[in-house]
Short mmCIF file of C-alpha atoms in Angstrom, two decimals:
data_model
loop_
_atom_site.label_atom_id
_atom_site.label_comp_id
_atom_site.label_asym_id
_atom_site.label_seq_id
_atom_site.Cartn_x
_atom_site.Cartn_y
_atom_site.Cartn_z
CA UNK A 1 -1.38 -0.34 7.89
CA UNK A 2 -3.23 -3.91 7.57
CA UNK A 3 -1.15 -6.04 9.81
CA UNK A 4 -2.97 -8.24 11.23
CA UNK A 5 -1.66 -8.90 14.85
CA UNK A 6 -3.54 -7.87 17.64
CA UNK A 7 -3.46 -4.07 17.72
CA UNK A 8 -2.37 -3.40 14.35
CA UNK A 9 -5.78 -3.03 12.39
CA UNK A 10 -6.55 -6.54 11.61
CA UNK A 11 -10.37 -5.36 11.59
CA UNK A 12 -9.68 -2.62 9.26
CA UNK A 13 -7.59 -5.01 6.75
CA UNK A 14 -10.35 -7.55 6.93
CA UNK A 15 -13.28 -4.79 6.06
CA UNK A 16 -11.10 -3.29 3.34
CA UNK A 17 -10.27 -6.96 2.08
CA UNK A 18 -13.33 -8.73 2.76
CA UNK A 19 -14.75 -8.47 -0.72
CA UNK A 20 -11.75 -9.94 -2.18
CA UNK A 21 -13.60 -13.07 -2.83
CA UNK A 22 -15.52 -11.00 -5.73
CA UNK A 23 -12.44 -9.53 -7.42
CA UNK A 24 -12.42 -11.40 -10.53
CA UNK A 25 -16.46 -10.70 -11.33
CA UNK A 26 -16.16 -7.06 -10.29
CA UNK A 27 -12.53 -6.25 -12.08
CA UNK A 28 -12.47 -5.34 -15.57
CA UNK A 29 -15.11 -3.25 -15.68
CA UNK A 30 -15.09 -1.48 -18.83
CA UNK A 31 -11.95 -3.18 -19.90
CA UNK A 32 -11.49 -6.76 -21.26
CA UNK A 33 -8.76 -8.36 -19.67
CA UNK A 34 -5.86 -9.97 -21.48
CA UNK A 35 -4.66 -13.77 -20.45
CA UNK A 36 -1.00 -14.48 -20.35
CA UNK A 37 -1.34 -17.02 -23.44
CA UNK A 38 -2.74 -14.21 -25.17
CA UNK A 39 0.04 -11.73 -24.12
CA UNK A 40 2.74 -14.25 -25.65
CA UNK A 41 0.57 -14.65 -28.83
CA UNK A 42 0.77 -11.33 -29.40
CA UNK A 43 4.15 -10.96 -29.48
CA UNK A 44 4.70 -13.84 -31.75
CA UNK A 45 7.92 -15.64 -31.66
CA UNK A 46 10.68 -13.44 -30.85
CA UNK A 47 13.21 -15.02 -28.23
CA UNK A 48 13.74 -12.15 -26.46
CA UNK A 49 11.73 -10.03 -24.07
CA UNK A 50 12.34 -6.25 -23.65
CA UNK A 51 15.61 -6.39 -25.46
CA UNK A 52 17.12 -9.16 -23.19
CA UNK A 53 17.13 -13.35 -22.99
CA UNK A 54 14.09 -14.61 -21.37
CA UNK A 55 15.03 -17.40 -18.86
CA UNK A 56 12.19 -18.89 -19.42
CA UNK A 57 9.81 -20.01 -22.37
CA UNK A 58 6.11 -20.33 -20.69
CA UNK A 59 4.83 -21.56 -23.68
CA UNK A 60 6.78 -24.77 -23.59
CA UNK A 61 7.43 -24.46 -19.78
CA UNK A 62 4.58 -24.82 -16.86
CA UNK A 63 5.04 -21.86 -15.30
CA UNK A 64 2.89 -19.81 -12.35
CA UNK A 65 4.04 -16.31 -10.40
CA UNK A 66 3.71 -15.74 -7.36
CA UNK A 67 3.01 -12.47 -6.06
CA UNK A 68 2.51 -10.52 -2.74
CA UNK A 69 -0.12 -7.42 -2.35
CA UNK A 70 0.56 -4.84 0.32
CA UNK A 71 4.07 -4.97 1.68
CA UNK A 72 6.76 -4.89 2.62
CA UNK A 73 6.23 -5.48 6.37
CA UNK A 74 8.20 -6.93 9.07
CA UNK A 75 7.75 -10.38 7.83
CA UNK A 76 8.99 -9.36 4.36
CA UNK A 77 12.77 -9.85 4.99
CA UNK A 78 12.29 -13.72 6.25
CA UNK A 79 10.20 -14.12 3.38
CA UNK A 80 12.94 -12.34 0.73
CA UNK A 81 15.34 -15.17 2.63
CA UNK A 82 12.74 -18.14 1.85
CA UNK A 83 13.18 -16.75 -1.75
CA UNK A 84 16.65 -16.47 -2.10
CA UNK A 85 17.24 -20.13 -0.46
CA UNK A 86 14.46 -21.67 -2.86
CA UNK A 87 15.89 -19.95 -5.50
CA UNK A 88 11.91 -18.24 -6.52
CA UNK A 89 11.63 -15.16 -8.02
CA UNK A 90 8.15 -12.87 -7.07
CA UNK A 91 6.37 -9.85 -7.87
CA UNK A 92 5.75 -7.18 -5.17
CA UNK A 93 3.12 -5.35 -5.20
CA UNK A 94 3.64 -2.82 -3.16
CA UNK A 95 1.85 0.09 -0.84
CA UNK A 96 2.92 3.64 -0.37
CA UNK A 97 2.03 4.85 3.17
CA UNK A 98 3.18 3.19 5.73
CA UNK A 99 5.03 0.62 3.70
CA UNK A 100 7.36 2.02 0.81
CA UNK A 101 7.89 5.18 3.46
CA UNK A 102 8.64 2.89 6.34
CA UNK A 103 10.69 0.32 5.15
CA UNK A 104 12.62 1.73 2.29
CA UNK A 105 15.47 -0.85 2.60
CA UNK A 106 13.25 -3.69 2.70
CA UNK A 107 11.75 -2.09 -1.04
CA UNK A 108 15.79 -2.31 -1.91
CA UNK A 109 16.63 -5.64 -1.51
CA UNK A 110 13.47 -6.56 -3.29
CA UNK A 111 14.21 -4.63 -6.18
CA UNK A 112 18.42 -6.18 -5.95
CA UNK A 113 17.58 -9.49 -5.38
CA UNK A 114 15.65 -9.35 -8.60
CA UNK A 115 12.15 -9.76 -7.78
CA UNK A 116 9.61 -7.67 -9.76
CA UNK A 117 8.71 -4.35 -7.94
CA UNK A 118 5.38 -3.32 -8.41
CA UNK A 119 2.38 -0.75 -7.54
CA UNK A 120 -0.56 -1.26 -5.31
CA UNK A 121 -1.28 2.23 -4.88
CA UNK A 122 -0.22 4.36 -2.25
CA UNK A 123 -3.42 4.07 0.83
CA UNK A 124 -5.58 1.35 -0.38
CA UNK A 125 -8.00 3.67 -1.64
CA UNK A 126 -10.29 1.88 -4.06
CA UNK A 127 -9.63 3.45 -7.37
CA UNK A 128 -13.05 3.14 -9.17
CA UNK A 129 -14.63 5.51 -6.57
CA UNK A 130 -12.07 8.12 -6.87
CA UNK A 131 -12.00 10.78 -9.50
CA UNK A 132 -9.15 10.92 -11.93
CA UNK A 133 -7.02 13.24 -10.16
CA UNK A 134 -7.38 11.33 -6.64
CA UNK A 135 -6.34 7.84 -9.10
CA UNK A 136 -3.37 9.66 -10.24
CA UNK A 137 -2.57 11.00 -6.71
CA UNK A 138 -3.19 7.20 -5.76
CA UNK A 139 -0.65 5.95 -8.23
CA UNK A 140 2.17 8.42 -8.83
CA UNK A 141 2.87 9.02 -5.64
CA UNK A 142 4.20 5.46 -5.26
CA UNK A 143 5.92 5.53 -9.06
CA UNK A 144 8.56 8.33 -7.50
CA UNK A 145 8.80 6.90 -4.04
CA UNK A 146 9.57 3.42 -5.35
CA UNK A 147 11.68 5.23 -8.39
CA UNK A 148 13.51 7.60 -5.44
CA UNK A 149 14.59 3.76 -3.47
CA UNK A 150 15.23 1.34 -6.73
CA UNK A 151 15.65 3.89 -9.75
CA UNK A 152 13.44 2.93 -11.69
CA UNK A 153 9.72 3.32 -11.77
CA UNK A 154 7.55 0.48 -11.59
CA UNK A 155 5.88 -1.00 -15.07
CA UNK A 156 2.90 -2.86 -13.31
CA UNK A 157 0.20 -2.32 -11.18
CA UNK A 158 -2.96 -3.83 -9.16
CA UNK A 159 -5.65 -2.51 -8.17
CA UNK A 160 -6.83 -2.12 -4.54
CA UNK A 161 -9.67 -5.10 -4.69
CA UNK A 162 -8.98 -5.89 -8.12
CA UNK A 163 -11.58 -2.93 -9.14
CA UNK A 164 -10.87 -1.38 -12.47
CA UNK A 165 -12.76 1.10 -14.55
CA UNK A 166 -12.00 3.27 -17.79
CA UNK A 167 -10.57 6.13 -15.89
CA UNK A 168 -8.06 3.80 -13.98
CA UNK A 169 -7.12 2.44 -17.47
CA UNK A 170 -6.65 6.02 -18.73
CA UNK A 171 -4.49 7.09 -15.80
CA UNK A 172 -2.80 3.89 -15.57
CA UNK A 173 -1.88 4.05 -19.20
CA UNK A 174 -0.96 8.03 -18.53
CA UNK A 175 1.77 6.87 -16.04
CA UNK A 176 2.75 3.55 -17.60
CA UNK A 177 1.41 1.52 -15.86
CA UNK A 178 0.20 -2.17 -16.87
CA UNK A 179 -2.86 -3.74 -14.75
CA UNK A 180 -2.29 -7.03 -13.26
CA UNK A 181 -4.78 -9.04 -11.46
CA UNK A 182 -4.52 -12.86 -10.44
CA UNK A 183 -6.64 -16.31 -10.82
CA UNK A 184 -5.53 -17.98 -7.51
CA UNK A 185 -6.05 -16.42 -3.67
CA UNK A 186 -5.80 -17.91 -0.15
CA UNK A 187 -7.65 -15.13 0.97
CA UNK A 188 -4.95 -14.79 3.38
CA UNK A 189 -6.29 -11.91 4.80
CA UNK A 190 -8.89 -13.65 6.53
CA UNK A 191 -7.48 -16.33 8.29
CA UNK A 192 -4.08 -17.29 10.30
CA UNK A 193 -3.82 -20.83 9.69
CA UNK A 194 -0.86 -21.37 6.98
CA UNK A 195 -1.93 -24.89 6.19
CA UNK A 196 -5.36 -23.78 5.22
CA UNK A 197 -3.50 -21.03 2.96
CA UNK A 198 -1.28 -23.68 1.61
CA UNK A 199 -4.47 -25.78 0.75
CA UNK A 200 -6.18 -23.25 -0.94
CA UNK A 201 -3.55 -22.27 -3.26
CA UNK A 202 -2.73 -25.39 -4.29
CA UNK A 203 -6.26 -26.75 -5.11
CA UNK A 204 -6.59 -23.63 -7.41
CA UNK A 205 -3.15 -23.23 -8.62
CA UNK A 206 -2.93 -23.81 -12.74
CA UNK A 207 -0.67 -23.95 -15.31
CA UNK A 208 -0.09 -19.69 -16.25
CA UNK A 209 -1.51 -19.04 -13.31
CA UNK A 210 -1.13 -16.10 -10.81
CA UNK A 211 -0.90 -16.59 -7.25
CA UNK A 212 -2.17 -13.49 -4.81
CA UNK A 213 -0.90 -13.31 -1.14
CA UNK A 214 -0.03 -10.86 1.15
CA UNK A 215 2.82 -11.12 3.15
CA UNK A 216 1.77 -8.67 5.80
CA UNK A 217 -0.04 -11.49 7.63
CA UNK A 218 0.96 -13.43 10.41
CA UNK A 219 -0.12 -17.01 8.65
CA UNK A 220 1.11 -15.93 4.96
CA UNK A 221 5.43 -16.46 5.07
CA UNK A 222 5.08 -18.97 7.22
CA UNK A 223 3.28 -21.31 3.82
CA UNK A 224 5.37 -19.87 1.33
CA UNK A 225 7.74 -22.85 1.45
CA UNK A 226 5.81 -25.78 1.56
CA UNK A 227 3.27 -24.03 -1.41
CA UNK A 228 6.71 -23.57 -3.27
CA UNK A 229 8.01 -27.25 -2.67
CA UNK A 230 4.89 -28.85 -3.52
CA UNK A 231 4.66 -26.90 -7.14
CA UNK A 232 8.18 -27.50 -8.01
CA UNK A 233 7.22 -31.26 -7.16
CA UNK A 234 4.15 -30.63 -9.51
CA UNK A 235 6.21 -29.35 -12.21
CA UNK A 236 5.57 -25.83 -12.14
CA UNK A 237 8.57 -23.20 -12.73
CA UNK A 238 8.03 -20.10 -10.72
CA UNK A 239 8.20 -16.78 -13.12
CA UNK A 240 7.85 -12.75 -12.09
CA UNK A 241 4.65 -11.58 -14.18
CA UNK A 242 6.83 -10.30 -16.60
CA UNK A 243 8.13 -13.67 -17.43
CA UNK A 244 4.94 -14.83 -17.77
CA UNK A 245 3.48 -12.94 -20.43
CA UNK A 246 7.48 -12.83 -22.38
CA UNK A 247 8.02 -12.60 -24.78
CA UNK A 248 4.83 -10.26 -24.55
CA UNK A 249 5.42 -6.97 -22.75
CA UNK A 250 2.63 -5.82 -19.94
CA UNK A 251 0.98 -2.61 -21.89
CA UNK A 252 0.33 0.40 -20.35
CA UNK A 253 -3.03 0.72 -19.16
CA UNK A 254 -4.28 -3.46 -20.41
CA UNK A 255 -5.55 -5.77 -17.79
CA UNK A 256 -3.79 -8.68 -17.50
CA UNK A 257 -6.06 -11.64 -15.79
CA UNK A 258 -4.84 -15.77 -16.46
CA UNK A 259 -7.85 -18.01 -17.10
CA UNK A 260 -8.47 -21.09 -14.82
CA UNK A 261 -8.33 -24.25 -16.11
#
């Protein structure tokens, strides 16, 4: 649905993308977001998150997640395989129609290879100008098509644009559903050029950080290793969001947003 090579809508992803770049000011709206720090503080001390050992401590360790908006595609299986090799876990975010539907198998191996799989609605629709019916249309309709693949229903979610209200809190919280937006973006879906991707994530990229891509587009996989190498060489350990905010546990219906720097 927003693949980018010729023929396949690249305008369409672009004008439904384009205001990416505003995300972060426009998000939240009506709901204060919730760093990861903040999300571990929380908790308190407990070494275990959700009943099980976390493998990681991100409050002793420098950790960032790295996620992808809008899959699976066709690129999706080399990137799963950059993963795997590397040794990185991610978080999926991914779409319903023409996505979930069409590459079921794809969704899968995401889920078995133990990457987070999340929500990012089912058609792109942006939620704050839909009524709360049309969000929960928007959102369930993924939670049982992902659930019918992986068995189990997704515990996260990001909004289309990163445009929250009240009533996409409500619904979110309804379905259980935590809100998850990001702090660093290549803006991927605007340009081709991996090494201009790989630059711009790693000029932004932070201690707790969250990194947005998408790996529908054509200049997107292709930076994924070098953006991974360069981290580990800077230290960072790559966590799934839920690792982040352990021993925290994402809330239904809270906005979780990391603080720059």
């Amino acid at each position: 649905m927003f693949r980018s090579r010729p023929g396949r809508g690249r305008a369409v992803a672009i004008t439904l993308l384009a205001a990416a770049s505003l995300m972060l000011t426009l998000s939240g709206c009506g709901v204060d977001p919730l760093t990861p720090q903040e999300a571990r503080a929380e908790a308190g001390t407990d070494d275990k998150a959700d009943g099980e050992a976390r493998r990681v401590d991100c409050a002793k360790v420098k950790c960032i997640a790295l996620t992808f908006d809008a899959g699976p595609g066709e690129d999706t299986p080399h990137l799963l395989d950059v993963l795997k090799e590397k040794q990185v876990p991610a978080t999926f975010f991914l779409l319903g129609s023409k996505h979930v539907d069409r590459y079921p198998e794809v969704v899968r191996r995401i889920a078995d290879e133990g990457h987070e799989v999340a929500n990012h609605t089912w058609s792109h629709r942006i939620l704050t100008d839909l009524d709360e019916s049309e969000v929960r249309e928007e959102l369930s309709r993924t939670q049982d098509a992902i659930e019918k693949i992986t068995g189990r229903k997704p515990t996260l979610m990001r909004p289309p644009q990163g445009r929250t209200d009240g009533t996409v809190a409500d619904v979110s919280r309804e379905l259980g559903l935590a809100q998850v937006l990001w702090s660093i973006t290549a803006k991927d879906y605007s340009t081709t050029d991996s090494a201009l991707i790989r630059q711009r994530v790693l000029e932004n990229a932070h201690r707790d950080g969250i990194i947005l891509l998408h790996d529908i587009y054509d200049g997107t996989v292709p930076a994924v290793p070098s953006i991974i190498d360069e981290l580990k060489r800077r230290g960072f350990t790559f966590v799934t969001v839920p690792e982040l905010l352990a021993p925290g546990k994402a809330e239904p219906g809270e906005v979780y947003r990391p603080e720059k720097d």
